[in-house]
Every structure is written in C-alpha cells, then in structure tokens.
Amino acid sequence: MELALLPAEQAMLAGDLGPGVRKAMEIIVALGRIYGARRLVPVGSVQVAGVSYRNLGDAGLEFLQEWADQSARARVPTTLNPAGMDLCAWRELGFSESFARCQLAVIDAFRRLGVRTTCTCTPYLVGNVPCVGEHVAWAESSAVSYANSVLGARTNREGGPSALAAAITGRTAAYGLHLDENRRATLRVSVRCPVGTLSDFGALGYLVGRKARNGVPYFVGLEDACSDAALRALGAAMAASGAVALYHVAGVTPGADEPDVLPPDPETFVVDDLQPAYAALNSDVRKIDLAWFGCPHASLEEIAAVVRLLGGRRVRAALWITTAREVRAQAEAEGLVAAVETSGGRVVADMCAVVAPMQELGFRTLATPSAKGATYLPSHAGLQVRYGTVEQCVEAAVSGVWLD
Ligand code: F3S
C-alpha cells in the first residue's frame, strides 16, 4: 500500500511552507517509502545526533547552515547529542581555537534551526521524558534504547538529517519500532551469573548485543538487580555492540508486560560468565592518562558516587565526568563540582570523549566504566582503554595506573 499523506503533510511536501520544510518532508517521505510505511505519525520530541564538528566537517556545517538559511525551524521540542567539546570551558580544557570556532558555528546553525542547544545523550535527565507509547524521533543510540525500553516510547534510531527533518516537519514515518509487531522479543536471554556493578551490566550488554544484532532481547534473571543507571549501562552497551534499539526486562521494563511480547519457544541465549566481555573490552595498558565517567552522560547520583569514592584525594591522571549542562548546574549547586575540582578532576558539560579530538588534547590511554565508551574509543578516538568498575577507574585516576 502507498504511503498516505494528510493534507497538511502534502502541503509541506509541495513547498507551501518554504524550501526548508519541503526538503525535510522529502527526507521523511523518502524514508517512509524505502521502509514501506503507510502513514506518518506526529512526534512529541526530537533528539539530533551528528553535532561534533570532528564528525561533521565543513560539508556537514554548510549543510546545516544552508537549511537554516531556508528558514526551516523545529516545530517540536528538539535537543542535541553531545558536541566535540565543552561549549563554555573548552579553552581551559585545552581545545584549539580553530576547533572551537567551527564547533560553535555548528551549534549556532542548530540554534537558528530552532533547536534547544542542550548537548546531551541523556535528554530524559533534563526534562525530555516521553510518555509510554509516545512517538518520538531520537538519534543517539543509547538514548533510543532508553526511550524505547525503559520509558516505553517509540522511536527508530534516526540519522542526523532524518532527525532534523522530523524536528522541522513534526512527523516521522510509521515503520520499524513505531509498530507493535516490531517490538516483540527476538531472543530470550537467561542471566545465570551475578550482575552487580554498572560495568557488569555493561559487560552483559556487550555480550548480548553481539548475539542479538539488531534484534530485541528479553531478559530473565535480572528482576531484582536493575537500577536506572544499570539499565542505561545495559542499553548503551547493547546499542554499541549490536545496534540493539529495544530490549525488555521481565518484571522491570514497561514493554515486558505487553501481550505476546515473548513469542512461544524463542531462541534462548544463556549468559553465565561476564569475563569474555571484560577481556574483549580491555587492553593491557598500565599508565592511565584520563579516567572518564559519564557515558551515557552522568546523573547527579553518578557524580556524587565518584565524589564519594575520591574522598578528597588528589588525582594523578586527568579525571573527567561528562554530563548535561543542566545536570552540571545542579551538581555545582550541591557542591559536587567543587569537590571534583578540589581533587583535580573536572565535571565537563556538552561533550563526549568518543567524538572529541582526544589525541590533540594529549590523551593516549583512558579508563572507563562504560562498555559503550570502551567499545568505541579505540576505533573512534585512537585511545587504548581499560574497562572496569567505577571504583577501579577512580583508583586509576588517583594512582595514574591501572591496578588489577
Ligand atoms: Fe553519550 Fe558519547 Fe557515551 S554520546 S553514550 S557519552 S559514547
């Protein structure tokens, strides 16, 4: 059946609202036709990825500026994924003037497009919390996983242009995870080993993502173990290792209770040992240049946990906690930023180490409790990585070496 457009959508496609809106609707319609959608659905919010100038380059910047020049504007609440630097403290952190100038030009283009220039992969921690069943168009893989799985909203993993097109039209095509039939589990995961720390959840996610590959895992055996931070670590790791955009946890996530979510006699994947994930995500590097926390961007509780573990000790390696600017402001009000800085660390807003020019900043080795970070940093940022618990990473920052 053909993709059916409402009169208002046809008007956008015809250019009645200007060339920028027409271009956006052309993208939405093209995707709808490619994926066999029959209709478009309104979206409640959008989260745009492709924000770091390091990834966009001049071609990406010019694309955004041209769209902004065509008077296209977001018509639903829209935020950004992390950029390649802290938009305020970039100079103190050592970013170059030339990189900063280009990164700020990207942010300015988004601002002209009507986008709220909050740069975070956890928009749900700064007020963008979709309802169960709400259609949204989010782009960042860990945020997509959280929105679908933990919040029960509905989104495909959008690319940068398609997310921006959804923001400008307020629509996305109804295919993929917007439809009930694609939200059913494809793999039952039986967890039969202890999963306690955040890095354990990341390790579990790494293994399951590699097995599920674009599928929808259904976890049993985690009912009593899942904090919100644990679910974020689990989902982010699966998104990185296997492009998993939706998962269910029996007795925990809203989708797990939906009728028929688990088909009869599904394939079952048993996880009884997390060590293969720790082995795969670790190099043997000993000296640590930077301990990085906040991937996905840290909550206030996660910042407080690092402060507790530091206990006022000075760090020898650099220590960064990345977070949303709004969360950083809360942390500042509660004295957490000052505590981190007293130890010699930084609470860094707006950015992500995976999309930042880390080598230009002088970093070669990094410790992190994030499986997603450990998956991407070697290939995307050229760093050697140590992966372990939050406690191990804090100790690595304090001593400057990885202690097994
Ligand atoms: Fe967020 Fe970057 Fe990690 S976008 S999930 S901090 S890799």
Short mmCIF file of N, CA and C in Angstrom, two decimals, residues 180-272:
data_model
loop_
_atom_site.label_atom_id
_atom_site.label_comp_id
_atom_site.label_asym_id
_atom_site.label_seq_id
_atom_site.Cartn_x
_atom_site.Cartn_y
_atom_site.Cartn_z
N ASP A 180 3.70 -2.05 16.58
CA ASP A 180 3.64 -3.11 17.61
C ASP A 180 4.41 -4.36 17.19
N GLU A 181 4.22 -4.78 15.94
CA GLU A 181 4.75 -6.09 15.53
C GLU A 181 6.27 -6.15 15.56
N ASN A 182 6.93 -4.99 15.52
CA ASN A 182 8.40 -4.99 15.53
C ASN A 182 8.98 -4.81 16.93
N ARG A 183 8.12 -4.75 17.94
CA ARG A 183 8.58 -4.54 19.30
C ARG A 183 8.58 -5.84 20.11
N ARG A 184 8.29 -6.94 19.44
CA ARG A 184 8.31 -8.24 20.14
C ARG A 184 9.74 -8.75 20.25
N ALA A 185 9.98 -9.54 21.28
CA ALA A 185 11.32 -10.07 21.52
C ALA A 185 11.74 -11.04 20.42
N THR A 186 13.02 -11.02 20.09
CA THR A 186 13.57 -11.97 19.12
C THR A 186 14.52 -12.96 19.78
N LEU A 187 14.90 -12.69 21.03
CA LEU A 187 15.89 -13.52 21.71
C LEU A 187 15.59 -13.48 23.21
N ARG A 188 15.48 -14.66 23.82
CA ARG A 188 15.32 -14.73 25.28
C ARG A 188 16.72 -14.84 25.87
N VAL A 189 17.01 -14.01 26.87
CA VAL A 189 18.34 -14.01 27.49
C VAL A 189 18.20 -14.46 28.94
N SER A 190 18.80 -15.57 29.26
CA SER A 190 18.74 -16.10 30.62
C SER A 190 20.06 -15.74 31.32
N VAL A 191 19.97 -14.91 32.34
CA VAL A 191 21.17 -14.44 33.03
C VAL A 191 21.39 -15.33 34.26
N ARG A 192 22.48 -16.06 34.27
CA ARG A 192 22.72 -17.03 35.35
C ARG A 192 24.02 -16.77 36.08
N CYS A 193 24.52 -15.55 36.02
CA CYS A 193 25.71 -15.20 36.80
C CYS A 193 25.41 -13.90 37.54
N PRO A 194 26.16 -13.60 38.58
CA PRO A 194 25.92 -12.34 39.31
C PRO A 194 26.19 -11.14 38.40
N VAL A 195 25.30 -10.17 38.43
CA VAL A 195 25.47 -8.92 37.67
C VAL A 195 25.25 -7.81 38.68
N GLY A 196 26.32 -7.24 39.20
CA GLY A 196 26.17 -6.31 40.32
C GLY A 196 26.53 -4.88 39.99
N THR A 197 27.72 -4.66 39.44
CA THR A 197 28.20 -3.29 39.23
C THR A 197 27.71 -2.76 37.88
N LEU A 198 27.87 -1.46 37.69
CA LEU A 198 27.50 -0.87 36.40
C LEU A 198 28.33 -1.48 35.28
N SER A 199 29.60 -1.75 35.56
CA SER A 199 30.43 -2.34 34.50
C SER A 199 30.00 -3.78 34.22
N ASP A 200 29.43 -4.47 35.21
CA ASP A 200 28.86 -5.80 34.94
C ASP A 200 27.68 -5.68 33.97
N PHE A 201 26.83 -4.69 34.20
CA PHE A 201 25.70 -4.51 33.29
C PHE A 201 26.19 -4.16 31.89
N GLY A 202 27.24 -3.35 31.82
CA GLY A 202 27.82 -3.04 30.52
C GLY A 202 28.39 -4.27 29.85
N ALA A 203 29.08 -5.11 30.64
CA ALA A 203 29.65 -6.34 30.09
C ALA A 203 28.55 -7.27 29.59
N LEU A 204 27.48 -7.38 30.37
CA LEU A 204 26.34 -8.20 29.93
C LEU A 204 25.77 -7.65 28.62
N GLY A 205 25.60 -6.34 28.57
CA GLY A 205 25.06 -5.71 27.36
C GLY A 205 25.97 -5.95 26.16
N TYR A 206 27.27 -5.89 26.39
CA TYR A 206 28.23 -6.12 25.30
C TYR A 206 28.01 -7.52 24.71
N LEU A 207 27.91 -8.53 25.59
CA LEU A 207 27.75 -9.92 25.12
C LEU A 207 26.41 -10.11 24.41
N VAL A 208 25.35 -9.57 25.00
CA VAL A 208 24.02 -9.78 24.43
C VAL A 208 23.86 -9.01 23.11
N GLY A 209 24.42 -7.83 23.04
CA GLY A 209 24.34 -7.06 21.81
C GLY A 209 24.99 -7.82 20.66
N ARG A 210 26.14 -8.42 20.93
CA ARG A 210 26.84 -9.16 19.86
C ARG A 210 26.02 -10.37 19.40
N LYS A 211 25.27 -10.94 20.32
CA LYS A 211 24.43 -12.08 19.94
C LYS A 211 23.13 -11.62 19.24
N ALA A 212 22.51 -10.57 19.78
CA ALA A 212 21.18 -10.19 19.29
C ALA A 212 21.24 -9.46 17.95
N ARG A 213 22.25 -8.63 17.70
CA ARG A 213 22.45 -7.95 16.41
C ARG A 213 21.16 -7.38 15.82
N ASN A 214 20.79 -6.18 16.19
CA ASN A 214 19.59 -5.51 15.67
C ASN A 214 18.29 -6.11 16.18
N GLY A 215 18.37 -7.13 17.00
CA GLY A 215 17.16 -7.79 17.48
C GLY A 215 16.64 -7.14 18.76
N VAL A 216 15.70 -7.85 19.40
CA VAL A 216 15.04 -7.35 20.62
C VAL A 216 15.21 -8.40 21.72
N PRO A 217 16.21 -8.23 22.60
CA PRO A 217 16.41 -9.20 23.67
C PRO A 217 15.34 -9.07 24.77
N TYR A 218 15.05 -10.21 25.37
CA TYR A 218 14.11 -10.26 26.51
C TYR A 218 14.85 -10.93 27.66
N PHE A 219 15.16 -10.15 28.70
CA PHE A 219 15.99 -10.67 29.80
C PHE A 219 15.12 -11.30 30.88
N VAL A 220 15.55 -12.47 31.32
CA VAL A 220 15.01 -13.03 32.55
C VAL A 220 16.20 -13.26 33.50
N GLY A 221 15.94 -13.08 34.78
CA GLY A 221 17.01 -13.26 35.76
C GLY A 221 17.62 -11.96 36.24
N LEU A 222 17.05 -10.83 35.83
CA LEU A 222 17.58 -9.53 36.27
C LEU A 222 16.57 -8.78 37.13
N GLU A 223 15.47 -9.44 37.47
CA GLU A 223 14.33 -8.74 38.07
C GLU A 223 14.71 -7.89 39.29
N ASP A 224 15.64 -8.40 40.11
CA ASP A 224 15.92 -7.70 41.37
C ASP A 224 17.15 -6.81 41.30
N ALA A 225 17.76 -6.73 40.12
CA ALA A 225 19.10 -6.12 40.07
C ALA A 225 19.14 -4.75 39.41
N CYS A 226 18.03 -4.30 38.80
CA CYS A 226 18.15 -3.19 37.86
C CYS A 226 17.86 -1.82 38.45
N SER A 227 18.88 -1.02 38.67
CA SER A 227 18.68 0.41 38.93
C SER A 227 18.54 1.12 37.60
N ASP A 228 18.14 2.39 37.66
CA ASP A 228 18.04 3.16 36.42
C ASP A 228 19.41 3.26 35.75
N ALA A 229 20.45 3.51 36.53
CA ALA A 229 21.80 3.61 35.95
C ALA A 229 22.22 2.29 35.32
N ALA A 230 21.83 1.18 35.95
CA ALA A 230 22.18 -0.14 35.41
C ALA A 230 21.50 -0.35 34.05
N LEU A 231 20.24 0.05 33.95
CA LEU A 231 19.53 -0.09 32.67
C LEU A 231 20.19 0.77 31.59
N ARG A 232 20.66 1.94 31.98
CA ARG A 232 21.33 2.81 30.99
C ARG A 232 22.63 2.17 30.52
N ALA A 233 23.37 1.59 31.46
CA ALA A 233 24.64 0.93 31.09
C ALA A 233 24.38 -0.28 30.20
N LEU A 234 23.36 -1.05 30.54
CA LEU A 234 23.00 -2.24 29.76
C LEU A 234 22.59 -1.85 28.34
N GLY A 235 21.69 -0.89 28.23
CA GLY A 235 21.18 -0.49 26.92
C GLY A 235 22.25 0.15 26.06
N ALA A 236 23.08 1.00 26.66
CA ALA A 236 24.13 1.66 25.89
C ALA A 236 25.12 0.63 25.33
N ALA A 237 25.45 -0.37 26.14
CA ALA A 237 26.40 -1.39 25.68
C ALA A 237 25.82 -2.21 24.54
N MET A 238 24.54 -2.58 24.65
CA MET A 238 23.92 -3.36 23.56
C MET A 238 23.80 -2.53 22.29
N ALA A 239 23.52 -1.24 22.45
CA ALA A 239 23.44 -0.37 21.28
C ALA A 239 24.78 -0.32 20.56
N ALA A 240 25.86 -0.29 21.35
CA ALA A 240 27.19 -0.18 20.75
C ALA A 240 27.65 -1.49 20.12
N SER A 241 27.40 -2.60 20.79
CA SER A 241 27.96 -3.86 20.27
C SER A 241 27.05 -4.53 19.26
N GLY A 242 25.75 -4.18 19.25
CA GLY A 242 24.85 -4.90 18.35
C GLY A 242 23.71 -4.09 17.78
N ALA A 243 23.79 -2.75 17.86
CA ALA A 243 22.73 -1.88 17.33
C ALA A 243 21.36 -2.26 17.86
N VAL A 244 21.32 -2.69 19.12
CA VAL A 244 20.03 -3.03 19.75
C VAL A 244 19.35 -1.73 20.18
N ALA A 245 18.12 -1.52 19.71
CA ALA A 245 17.41 -0.26 19.98
C ALA A 245 16.25 -0.45 20.94
N LEU A 246 15.97 -1.70 21.30
CA LEU A 246 14.86 -2.00 22.22
C LEU A 246 15.17 -3.31 22.92
N TYR A 247 14.95 -3.33 24.23
CA TYR A 247 15.06 -4.59 24.97
C TYR A 247 13.99 -4.61 26.04
N HIS A 248 13.72 -5.79 26.53
CA HIS A 248 12.74 -5.94 27.61
C HIS A 248 13.42 -6.65 28.78
N VAL A 249 13.04 -6.27 29.99
CA VAL A 249 13.50 -6.99 31.19
C VAL A 249 12.26 -7.43 31.95
N ALA A 250 12.09 -8.73 32.08
CA ALA A 250 10.91 -9.26 32.75
C ALA A 250 10.75 -8.63 34.13
N GLY A 251 9.57 -8.14 34.40
CA GLY A 251 9.27 -7.57 35.70
C GLY A 251 9.82 -6.18 35.92
N VAL A 252 10.45 -5.57 34.91
CA VAL A 252 11.09 -4.27 35.10
C VAL A 252 10.63 -3.24 34.06
N THR A 253 10.83 -3.53 32.77
CA THR A 253 10.54 -2.51 31.74
C THR A 253 9.08 -2.62 31.29
N PRO A 254 8.49 -1.49 30.84
CA PRO A 254 7.07 -1.50 30.51
C PRO A 254 6.71 -2.45 29.37
N GLY A 255 7.59 -2.60 28.39
CA GLY A 255 7.27 -3.46 27.25
C GLY A 255 7.19 -4.93 27.62
N ALA A 256 7.86 -5.32 28.70
CA ALA A 256 7.87 -6.74 29.07
C ALA A 256 6.50 -7.25 29.47
N ASP A 257 5.61 -6.33 29.85
CA ASP A 257 4.27 -6.74 30.28
C ASP A 257 3.26 -6.75 29.15
N GLU A 258 3.66 -6.29 27.97
CA GLU A 258 2.70 -6.23 26.87
C GLU A 258 2.36 -7.64 26.38
N PRO A 259 1.11 -7.83 25.91
CA PRO A 259 0.73 -9.18 25.48
C PRO A 259 1.57 -9.66 24.30
N ASP A 260 1.88 -10.91 24.29
CA ASP A 260 2.60 -11.57 23.18
C ASP A 260 4.00 -11.02 22.94
N VAL A 261 4.58 -10.30 23.89
CA VAL A 261 5.89 -9.72 23.62
C VAL A 261 6.96 -10.79 23.46
N LEU A 262 6.79 -11.91 24.17
CA LEU A 262 7.75 -13.01 24.05
C LEU A 262 7.10 -14.13 23.25
N PRO A 263 7.60 -14.42 22.04
CA PRO A 263 6.95 -15.47 21.24
C PRO A 263 7.15 -16.83 21.89
N PRO A 264 6.31 -17.82 21.55
CA PRO A 264 6.50 -19.16 22.11
C PRO A 264 7.81 -19.77 21.60
N ASP A 265 8.50 -20.49 22.44
CA ASP A 265 9.75 -21.18 22.08
C ASP A 265 10.78 -20.27 21.41
N PRO A 266 11.13 -19.16 22.03
CA PRO A 266 12.15 -18.30 21.41
C PRO A 266 13.53 -18.92 21.55
N GLU A 267 14.46 -18.50 20.70
CA GLU A 267 15.85 -18.89 20.91
C GLU A 267 16.29 -18.33 22.25
N THR A 268 17.02 -19.13 23.03
CA THR A 268 17.49 -18.65 24.34
C THR A 268 19.02 -18.57 24.34
N PHE A 269 19.51 -17.46 24.86
CA PHE A 269 20.95 -17.22 24.99
C PHE A 269 21.25 -17.20 26.49
N VAL A 270 22.09 -18.10 26.94
CA VAL A 270 22.42 -18.18 28.37
C VAL A 270 23.72 -17.40 28.61
N VAL A 271 23.68 -16.50 29.58
CA VAL A 271 24.91 -15.80 29.98
C VAL A 271 25.26 -16.26 31.39
N ASP A 272 26.37 -16.98 31.52
CA ASP A 272 26.79 -17.45 32.85
C ASP A 272 28.19 -16.97 33.21
#
